[in-house]
PDB file of C-alpha atoms in Angstrom:
ATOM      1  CA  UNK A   1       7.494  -4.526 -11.679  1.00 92.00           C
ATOM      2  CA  UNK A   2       4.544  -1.930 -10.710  1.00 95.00           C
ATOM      3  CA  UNK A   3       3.788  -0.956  -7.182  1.00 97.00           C
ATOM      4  CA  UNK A   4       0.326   0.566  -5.699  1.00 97.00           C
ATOM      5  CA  UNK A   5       0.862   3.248  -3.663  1.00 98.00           C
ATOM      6  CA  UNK A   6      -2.083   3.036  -1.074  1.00 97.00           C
ATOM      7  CA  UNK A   7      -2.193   5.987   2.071  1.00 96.00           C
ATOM      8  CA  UNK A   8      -5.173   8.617   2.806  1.00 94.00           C
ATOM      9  CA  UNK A   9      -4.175  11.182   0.353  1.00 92.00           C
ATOM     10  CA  UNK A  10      -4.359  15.049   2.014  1.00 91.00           C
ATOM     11  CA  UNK A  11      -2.454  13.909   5.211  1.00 95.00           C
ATOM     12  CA  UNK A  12       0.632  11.653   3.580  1.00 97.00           C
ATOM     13  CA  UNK A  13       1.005  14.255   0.487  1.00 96.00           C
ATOM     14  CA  UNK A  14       4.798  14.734   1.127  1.00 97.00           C
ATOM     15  CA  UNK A  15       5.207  11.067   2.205  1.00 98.00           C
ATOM     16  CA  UNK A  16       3.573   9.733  -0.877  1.00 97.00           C
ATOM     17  CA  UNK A  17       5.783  11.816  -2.811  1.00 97.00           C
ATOM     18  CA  UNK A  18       8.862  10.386  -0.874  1.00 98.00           C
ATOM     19  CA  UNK A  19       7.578   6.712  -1.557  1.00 98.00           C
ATOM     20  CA  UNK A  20       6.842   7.284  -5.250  1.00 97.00           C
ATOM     21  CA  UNK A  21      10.509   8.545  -5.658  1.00 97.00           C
ATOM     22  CA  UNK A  22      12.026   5.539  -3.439  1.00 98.00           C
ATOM     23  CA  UNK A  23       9.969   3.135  -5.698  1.00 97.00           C
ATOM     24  CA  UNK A  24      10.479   4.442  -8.693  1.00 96.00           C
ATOM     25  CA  UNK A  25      14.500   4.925  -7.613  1.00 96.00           C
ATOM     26  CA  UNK A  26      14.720   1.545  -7.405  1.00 93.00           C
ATOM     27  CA  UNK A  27      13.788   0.781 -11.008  1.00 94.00           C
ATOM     28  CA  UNK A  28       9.821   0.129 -10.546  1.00 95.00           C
ATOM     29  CA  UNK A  29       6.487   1.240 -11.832  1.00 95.00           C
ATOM     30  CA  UNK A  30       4.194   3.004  -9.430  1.00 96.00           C
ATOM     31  CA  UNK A  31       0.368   3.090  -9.638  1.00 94.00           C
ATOM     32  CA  UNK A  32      -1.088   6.148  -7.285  1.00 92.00           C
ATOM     33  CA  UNK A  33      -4.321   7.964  -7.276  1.00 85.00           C
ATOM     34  CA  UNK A  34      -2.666  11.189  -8.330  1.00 84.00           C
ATOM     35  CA  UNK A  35      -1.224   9.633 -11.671  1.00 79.00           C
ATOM     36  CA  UNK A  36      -4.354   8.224 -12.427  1.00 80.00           C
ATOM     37  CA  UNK A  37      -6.015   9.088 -15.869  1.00 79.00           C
ATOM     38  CA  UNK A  38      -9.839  10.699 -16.166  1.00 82.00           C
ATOM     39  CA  UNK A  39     -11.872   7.994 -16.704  1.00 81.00           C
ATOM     40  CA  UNK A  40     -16.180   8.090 -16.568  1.00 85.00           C
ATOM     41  CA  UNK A  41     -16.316   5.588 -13.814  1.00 83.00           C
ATOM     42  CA  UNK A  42     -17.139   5.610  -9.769  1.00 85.00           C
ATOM     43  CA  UNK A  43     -13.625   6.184  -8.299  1.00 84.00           C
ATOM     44  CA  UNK A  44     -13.541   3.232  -6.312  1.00 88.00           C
ATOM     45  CA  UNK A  45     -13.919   0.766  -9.386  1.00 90.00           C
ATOM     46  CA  UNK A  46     -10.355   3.002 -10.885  1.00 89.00           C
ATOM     47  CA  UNK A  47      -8.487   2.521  -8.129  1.00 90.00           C
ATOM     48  CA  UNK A  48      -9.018  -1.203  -7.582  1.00 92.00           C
ATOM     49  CA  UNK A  49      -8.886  -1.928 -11.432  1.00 93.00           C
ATOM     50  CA  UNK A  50      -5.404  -0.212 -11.356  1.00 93.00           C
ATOM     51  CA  UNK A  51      -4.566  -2.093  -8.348  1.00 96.00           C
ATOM     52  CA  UNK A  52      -5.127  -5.450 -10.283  1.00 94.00           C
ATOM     53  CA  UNK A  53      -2.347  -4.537 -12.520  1.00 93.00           C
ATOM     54  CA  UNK A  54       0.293  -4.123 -10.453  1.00 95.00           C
ATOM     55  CA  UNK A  55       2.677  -6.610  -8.679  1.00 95.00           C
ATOM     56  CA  UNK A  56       2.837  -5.295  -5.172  1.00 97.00           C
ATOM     57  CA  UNK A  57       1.739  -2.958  -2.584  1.00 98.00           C
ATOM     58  CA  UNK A  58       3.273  -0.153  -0.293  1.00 98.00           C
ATOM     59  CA  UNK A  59       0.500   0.950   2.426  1.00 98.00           C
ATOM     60  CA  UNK A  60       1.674   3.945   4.192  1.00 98.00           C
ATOM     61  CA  UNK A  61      -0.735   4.267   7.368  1.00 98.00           C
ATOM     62  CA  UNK A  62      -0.940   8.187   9.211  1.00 98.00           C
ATOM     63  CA  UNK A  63      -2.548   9.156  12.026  1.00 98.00           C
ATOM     64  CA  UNK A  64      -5.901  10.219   9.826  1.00 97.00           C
ATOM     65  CA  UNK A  65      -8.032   7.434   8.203  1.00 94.00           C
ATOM     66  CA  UNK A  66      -9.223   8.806   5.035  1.00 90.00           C
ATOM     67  CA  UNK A  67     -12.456   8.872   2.788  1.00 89.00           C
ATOM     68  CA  UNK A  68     -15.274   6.560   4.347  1.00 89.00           C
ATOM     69  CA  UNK A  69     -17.008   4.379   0.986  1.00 90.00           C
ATOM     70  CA  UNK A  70     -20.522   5.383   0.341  1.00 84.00           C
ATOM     71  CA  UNK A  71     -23.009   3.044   1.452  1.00 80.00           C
ATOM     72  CA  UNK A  72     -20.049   0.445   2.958  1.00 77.00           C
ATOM     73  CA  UNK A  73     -20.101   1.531   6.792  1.00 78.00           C
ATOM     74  CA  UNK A  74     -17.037   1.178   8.084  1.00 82.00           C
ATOM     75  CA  UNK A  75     -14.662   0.778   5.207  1.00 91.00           C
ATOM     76  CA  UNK A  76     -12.372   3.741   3.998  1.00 94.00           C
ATOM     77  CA  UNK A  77     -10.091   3.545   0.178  1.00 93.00           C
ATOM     78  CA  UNK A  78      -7.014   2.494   1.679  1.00 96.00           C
ATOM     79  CA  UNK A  79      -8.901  -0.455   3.585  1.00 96.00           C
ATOM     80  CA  UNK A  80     -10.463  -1.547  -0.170  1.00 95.00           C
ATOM     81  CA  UNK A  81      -7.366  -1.491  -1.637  1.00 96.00           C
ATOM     82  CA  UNK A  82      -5.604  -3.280   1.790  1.00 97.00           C
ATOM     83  CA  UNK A  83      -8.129  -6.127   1.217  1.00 96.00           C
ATOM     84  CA  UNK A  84      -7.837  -6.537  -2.752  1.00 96.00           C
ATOM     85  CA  UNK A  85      -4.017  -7.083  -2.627  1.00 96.00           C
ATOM     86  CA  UNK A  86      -4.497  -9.482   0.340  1.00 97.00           C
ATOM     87  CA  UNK A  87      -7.210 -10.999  -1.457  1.00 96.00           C
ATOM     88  CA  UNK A  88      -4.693 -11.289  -4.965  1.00 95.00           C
ATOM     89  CA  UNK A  89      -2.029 -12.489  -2.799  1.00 95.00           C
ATOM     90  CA  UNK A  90       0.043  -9.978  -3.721  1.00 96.00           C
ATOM     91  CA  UNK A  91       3.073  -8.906  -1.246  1.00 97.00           C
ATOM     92  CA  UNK A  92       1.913  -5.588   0.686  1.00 98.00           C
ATOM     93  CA  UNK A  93       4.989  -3.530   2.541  1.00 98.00           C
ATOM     94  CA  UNK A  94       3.099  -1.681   5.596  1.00 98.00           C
ATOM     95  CA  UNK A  95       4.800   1.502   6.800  1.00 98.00           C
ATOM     96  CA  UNK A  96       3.119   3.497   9.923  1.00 98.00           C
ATOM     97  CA  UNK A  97       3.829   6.732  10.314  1.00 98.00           C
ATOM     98  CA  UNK A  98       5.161   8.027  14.252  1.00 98.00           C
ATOM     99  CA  UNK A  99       5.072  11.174  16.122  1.00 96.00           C
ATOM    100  CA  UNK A 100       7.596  10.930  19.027  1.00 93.00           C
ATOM    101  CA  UNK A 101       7.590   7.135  18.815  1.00 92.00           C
ATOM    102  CA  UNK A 102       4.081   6.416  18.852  1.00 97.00           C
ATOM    103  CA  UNK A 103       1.080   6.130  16.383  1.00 98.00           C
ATOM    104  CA  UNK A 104      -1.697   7.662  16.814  1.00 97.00           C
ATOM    105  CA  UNK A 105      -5.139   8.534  15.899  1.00 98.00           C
ATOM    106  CA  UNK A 106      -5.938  11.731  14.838  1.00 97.00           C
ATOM    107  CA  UNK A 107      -9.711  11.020  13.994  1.00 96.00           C
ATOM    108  CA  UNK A 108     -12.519  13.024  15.454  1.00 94.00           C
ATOM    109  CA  UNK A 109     -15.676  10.870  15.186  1.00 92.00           C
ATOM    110  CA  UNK A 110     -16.053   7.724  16.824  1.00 93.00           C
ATOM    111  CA  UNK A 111     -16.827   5.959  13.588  1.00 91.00           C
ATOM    112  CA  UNK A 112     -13.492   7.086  11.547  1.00 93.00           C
ATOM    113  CA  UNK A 113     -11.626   6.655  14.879  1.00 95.00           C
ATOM    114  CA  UNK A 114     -12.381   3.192  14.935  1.00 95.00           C
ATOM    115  CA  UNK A 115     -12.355   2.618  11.335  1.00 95.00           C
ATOM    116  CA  UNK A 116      -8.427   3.729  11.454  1.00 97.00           C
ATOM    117  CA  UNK A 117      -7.850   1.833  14.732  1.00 97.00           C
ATOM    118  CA  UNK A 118      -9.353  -1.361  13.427  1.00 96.00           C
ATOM    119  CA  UNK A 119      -7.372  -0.758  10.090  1.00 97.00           C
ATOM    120  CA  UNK A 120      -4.010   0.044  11.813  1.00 98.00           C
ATOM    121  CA  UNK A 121      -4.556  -3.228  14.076  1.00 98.00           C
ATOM    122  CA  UNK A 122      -5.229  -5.075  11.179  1.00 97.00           C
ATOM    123  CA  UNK A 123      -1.931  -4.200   9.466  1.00 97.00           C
ATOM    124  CA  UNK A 124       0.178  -5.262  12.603  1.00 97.00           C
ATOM    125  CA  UNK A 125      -1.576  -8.223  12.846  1.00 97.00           C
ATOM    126  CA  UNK A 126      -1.055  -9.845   9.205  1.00 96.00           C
ATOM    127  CA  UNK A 127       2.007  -7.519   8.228  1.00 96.00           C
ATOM    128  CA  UNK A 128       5.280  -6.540   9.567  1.00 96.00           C
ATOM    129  CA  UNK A 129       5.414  -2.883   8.994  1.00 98.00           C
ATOM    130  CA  UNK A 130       7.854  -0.656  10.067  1.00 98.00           C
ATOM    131  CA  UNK A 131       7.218   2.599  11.499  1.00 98.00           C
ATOM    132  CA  UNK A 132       8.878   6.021  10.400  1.00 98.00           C
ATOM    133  CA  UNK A 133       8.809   9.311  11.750  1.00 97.00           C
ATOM    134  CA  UNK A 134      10.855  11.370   8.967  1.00 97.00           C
ATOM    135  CA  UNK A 135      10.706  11.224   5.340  1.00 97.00           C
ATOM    136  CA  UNK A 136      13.997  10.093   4.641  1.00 98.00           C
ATOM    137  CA  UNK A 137      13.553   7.691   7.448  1.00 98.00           C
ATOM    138  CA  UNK A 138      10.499   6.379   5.037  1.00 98.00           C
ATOM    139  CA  UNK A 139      12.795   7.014   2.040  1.00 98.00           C
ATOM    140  CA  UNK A 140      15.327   4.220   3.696  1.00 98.00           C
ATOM    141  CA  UNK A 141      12.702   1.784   5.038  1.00 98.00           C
ATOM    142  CA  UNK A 142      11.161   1.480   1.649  1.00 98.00           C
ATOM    143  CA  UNK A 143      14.672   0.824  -0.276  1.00 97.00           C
ATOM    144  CA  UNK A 144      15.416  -1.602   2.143  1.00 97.00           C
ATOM    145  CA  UNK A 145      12.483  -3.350   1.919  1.00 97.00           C
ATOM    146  CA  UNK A 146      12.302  -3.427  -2.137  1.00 97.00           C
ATOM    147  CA  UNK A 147      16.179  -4.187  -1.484  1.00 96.00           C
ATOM    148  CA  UNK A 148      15.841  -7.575   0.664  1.00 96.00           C
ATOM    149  CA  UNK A 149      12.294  -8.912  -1.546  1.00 95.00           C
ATOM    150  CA  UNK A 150      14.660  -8.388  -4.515  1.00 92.00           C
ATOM    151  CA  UNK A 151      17.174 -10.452  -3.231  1.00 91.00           C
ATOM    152  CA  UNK A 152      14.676 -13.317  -2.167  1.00 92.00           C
ATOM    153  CA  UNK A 153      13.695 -13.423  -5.844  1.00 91.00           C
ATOM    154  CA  UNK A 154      10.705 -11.429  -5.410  1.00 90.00           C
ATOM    155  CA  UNK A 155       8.191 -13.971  -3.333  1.00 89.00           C
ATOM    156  CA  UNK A 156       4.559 -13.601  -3.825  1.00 86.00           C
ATOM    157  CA  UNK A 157       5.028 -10.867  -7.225  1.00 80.00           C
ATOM    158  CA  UNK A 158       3.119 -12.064 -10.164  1.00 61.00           C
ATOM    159  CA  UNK A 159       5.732 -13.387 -12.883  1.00 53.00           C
ATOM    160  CA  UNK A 160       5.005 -12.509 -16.758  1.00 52.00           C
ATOM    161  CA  UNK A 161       7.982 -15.551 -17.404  1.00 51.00           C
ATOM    162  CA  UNK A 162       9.107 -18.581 -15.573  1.00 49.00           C
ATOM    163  CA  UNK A 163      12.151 -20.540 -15.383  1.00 48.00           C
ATOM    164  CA  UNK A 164      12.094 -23.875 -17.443  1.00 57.00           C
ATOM    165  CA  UNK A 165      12.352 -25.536 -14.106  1.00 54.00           C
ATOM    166  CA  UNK A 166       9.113 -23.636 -12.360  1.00 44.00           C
ATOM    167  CA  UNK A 167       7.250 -24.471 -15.299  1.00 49.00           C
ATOM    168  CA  UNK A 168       8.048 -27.592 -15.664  1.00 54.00           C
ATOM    169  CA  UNK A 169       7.925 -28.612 -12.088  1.00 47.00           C
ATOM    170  CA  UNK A 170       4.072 -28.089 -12.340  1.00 46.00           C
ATOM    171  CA  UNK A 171       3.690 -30.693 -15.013  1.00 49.00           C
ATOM    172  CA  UNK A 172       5.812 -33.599 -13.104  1.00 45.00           C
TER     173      UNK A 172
END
C-alpha cells in the first residue's frame, strides 16, 4: 500500500519526518513532496498526479496554512490534495497538531487565516482526526490508526486483487 503524506511543509518538517517513519514502519509506501523526483511540470499537477497513485492519505494540519495556489483564491496545496483524495474516495487519516490542548491559527493575513480556519473546520467536519501535541504522540496516533484500518481489511483502499467472492458477487 502507498500513503500521501499531505501537511504545509516548513512548519511540520520534524512531524512529517515522524509520519513518514510511522508509515513506512508499518510496512507501507509513502508519497511526500520531499521524495518527489524533478520533473518539467507546474508543481501542483506533480503533487496531485502522485497523489492518484497512492491508496490513502495522512493530512497532518499545524497551526500555519501553507502556500496559497496561484490564480485559485482561497485554496492552499494541502487543501488540493484534501479535495482529490476525497474526491477518489480514498481513506484520509486527519491529525491536528496542539499547543497546550488547543489548535490554533498562527496566520497573519486575514485571507490565509481564514483559508486555514475554513480548512481545519473542514477536516473536523468530514473526518475524525485526532489531535497530537508531541511527536511520538503523532508517532502512536498514526500506528494506531494504520493498525485498526488494517484489521478492518483496509475499507475504502484501492485493491490491485480481489477475492473470488468480491468479484464474483458483482456479476450475480
Amino acid at each position: 500500500m502507498k500513503a500521501f503524506l499531505s501537511s504545509t511543509f516548513w512548519d511540520l518538517r520534524a512531524e512529517r519526518r515522524v509520519a513518514i517513519k510511522a508509515i513506512e514502519d508499518f510496512g507501507h509506501e509513502t508519497e511526500a513532496m520531499e521524495t518527489f523526483v524533478a520533473k518539467p511540470t507546474v508543481p501542483l499537477k506533480a503533487v496531485l498526479e502522485n497523489l492518484r497513485d497512492c491508496n490513502f492519505v495522512v493530512v497532518i494540519v499545524g497551526f500555519k496554512g501553507g502556500s496559497l495556489l496561484p490564480r485559485r483564491k482561497g485554496l492552499t496545496y494541502t487543501q488540493a490534495e484534501y479535495t482529490l483524495a476525497k474526491r477518489l474516495g480514498l481513506p484520509v487519516f486527519a491529525f491536528i497538531k496542539t499547543a497546550r490542548g488547543a489548535w490554533r491559527n498562527d496566520e497573519r493575513s486575514r485571507q490565509r487565516r481564514k483559508t486555514l480556519a475554513d480548512f481545519h473546520a473542514r477536516i473536523i467536519q468530514n473526518d475524525l482526526p485526532r489531535h497530537f501535541s508531541a511527536m511520538k504522540e503523532l508517532r502512536d496516533q498514526i500506528e494506531q490508526a494504520l493498525r485498526e484500518w488494517d484489521a478492518d481489511g483496509r475499507p475504502g483502499a484501492r485493491r490491485v486483487f480481489s477475492s473470488p467472492e468480491q468479484h464474483f458477487r458483482s456479476q450475480m
